[in-house]
């Protein structure tokens, strides 16, 4: 640490600890004691410097000390749930028993490798991965009902993409300076309600320096899309964990883009595997993951709706021969404008 850092420790029961760390070139040992009423707790760390900027924390090793052994049943449960849901999602997508088993086995090998290289990251990803796998299983199930003609390989790609995207943002080393702002907005929706958040959004923008620009000698808020936060709020309302729902919703929105991409590929290209190829190209194109890693959550949502417009136009081959097609196109464009202020045309 080249400069002094304030380490804020927040436990899942709301209690906090504040630790001052002096400058040092070597790793420093920090001892944390759990609240008296708890034998296990989720811990969140935040660092701040004297300049007000976020500090960077590198965890070299974690050691536990206890008077008695405490079996990590929750970790075992999450690991079983993650692998079981992976197997179930593959089977629901239409994969054979062997392919489903290979999917779960492959994920197990991945976590064994991660655990050998970084045990702390492995534990963290398993716990968060159980949440994401349940969401992915639901997405595959809904897609199987609403889009029965989709190939099993494409649905498997959707599930795997969701896991990969979520592992990027849930990795302990991932951090972006805008994260506290996004979490604050989601907490405002949770504690003050959707109506208050919607009506007082300009005030919240000025307070938290979100979507404001100098105009007329003062900083004025400009229209800011909030559909992403309202979507994440639905999950956060059921189970209050803003970090999980912010990142899981971002990974989900980034993954759902595969459906309009697949539609465009199937419409424009003759080969039956082109939708799968298009999805893989999307997955391995770094520039298309930029909005996720830079926490441009409203842009992610807007891009999804943009592509839905383009995919529908490709589906009808720009043939507006009925009022239903015209109305559907207008509604999709309106939804795109609400989701993100740039409009769908930049995706065209």
CSV table of N, CA and C in Angstrom, one decimal, residues 151 262-278:
chain,number,residue,atom,x,y,z
A,151,UNK,N,-32.6,-25.2,-31.4
A,151,UNK,CA,-31.8,-26.4,-31.2
A,151,UNK,C,-31.2,-26.4,-29.8
A,262,UNK,N,-29.3,-14.8,-32.7
A,262,UNK,CA,-29.6,-16.0,-33.3
A,262,UNK,C,-30.7,-15.9,-34.4
A,263,UNK,N,-31.7,-15.1,-34.0
A,263,UNK,CA,-32.8,-14.9,-35.0
A,263,UNK,C,-32.3,-14.2,-36.3
A,264,UNK,N,-31.5,-13.2,-36.1
A,264,UNK,CA,-30.9,-12.5,-37.3
A,264,UNK,C,-30.1,-13.5,-38.1
A,265,UNK,N,-29.3,-14.3,-37.5
A,265,UNK,CA,-28.4,-15.3,-38.2
A,265,UNK,C,-29.3,-16.3,-38.9
A,266,UNK,N,-30.3,-16.8,-38.3
A,266,UNK,CA,-31.2,-17.8,-39.0
A,266,UNK,C,-31.9,-17.2,-40.1
A,267,UNK,N,-32.2,-15.9,-40.0
A,267,UNK,CA,-33.0,-15.3,-41.1
A,267,UNK,C,-32.1,-14.9,-42.3
A,268,UNK,N,-30.9,-14.5,-42.0
A,268,UNK,CA,-30.1,-14.0,-43.1
A,268,UNK,C,-29.1,-15.0,-43.7
A,269,UNK,N,-28.8,-16.1,-43.0
A,269,UNK,CA,-27.9,-17.1,-43.4
A,269,UNK,C,-28.5,-18.4,-43.6
A,270,UNK,N,-28.2,-19.2,-44.6
A,270,UNK,CA,-28.9,-20.4,-44.9
A,270,UNK,C,-28.5,-21.6,-44.0
A,271,UNK,N,-27.3,-21.7,-43.5
A,271,UNK,CA,-26.9,-22.9,-42.8
A,271,UNK,C,-27.6,-23.0,-41.4
A,272,UNK,N,-28.0,-24.1,-41.0
A,272,UNK,CA,-28.8,-24.3,-39.8
A,272,UNK,C,-28.0,-24.1,-38.6
A,273,UNK,N,-26.6,-24.1,-38.7
A,273,UNK,CA,-25.8,-23.9,-37.5
A,273,UNK,C,-25.3,-22.4,-37.4
A,274,UNK,N,-25.8,-21.5,-38.3
A,274,UNK,CA,-25.3,-20.2,-38.3
A,274,UNK,C,-25.6,-19.4,-37.0
A,275,UNK,N,-26.8,-19.8,-36.4
A,275,UNK,CA,-27.1,-19.1,-35.1
A,275,UNK,C,-26.2,-19.4,-34.0
A,276,UNK,N,-25.7,-20.7,-34.0
A,276,UNK,CA,-24.7,-21.1,-33.0
A,276,UNK,C,-23.4,-20.4,-33.3
A,277,UNK,N,-23.0,-20.4,-34.5
A,277,UNK,CA,-21.7,-19.7,-34.8
A,277,UNK,C,-21.8,-18.2,-34.5
A,278,UNK,N,-22.9,-17.6,-34.8
A,278,UNK,CA,-23.1,-16.2,-34.4
A,278,UNK,C,-23.0,-15.9,-32.9
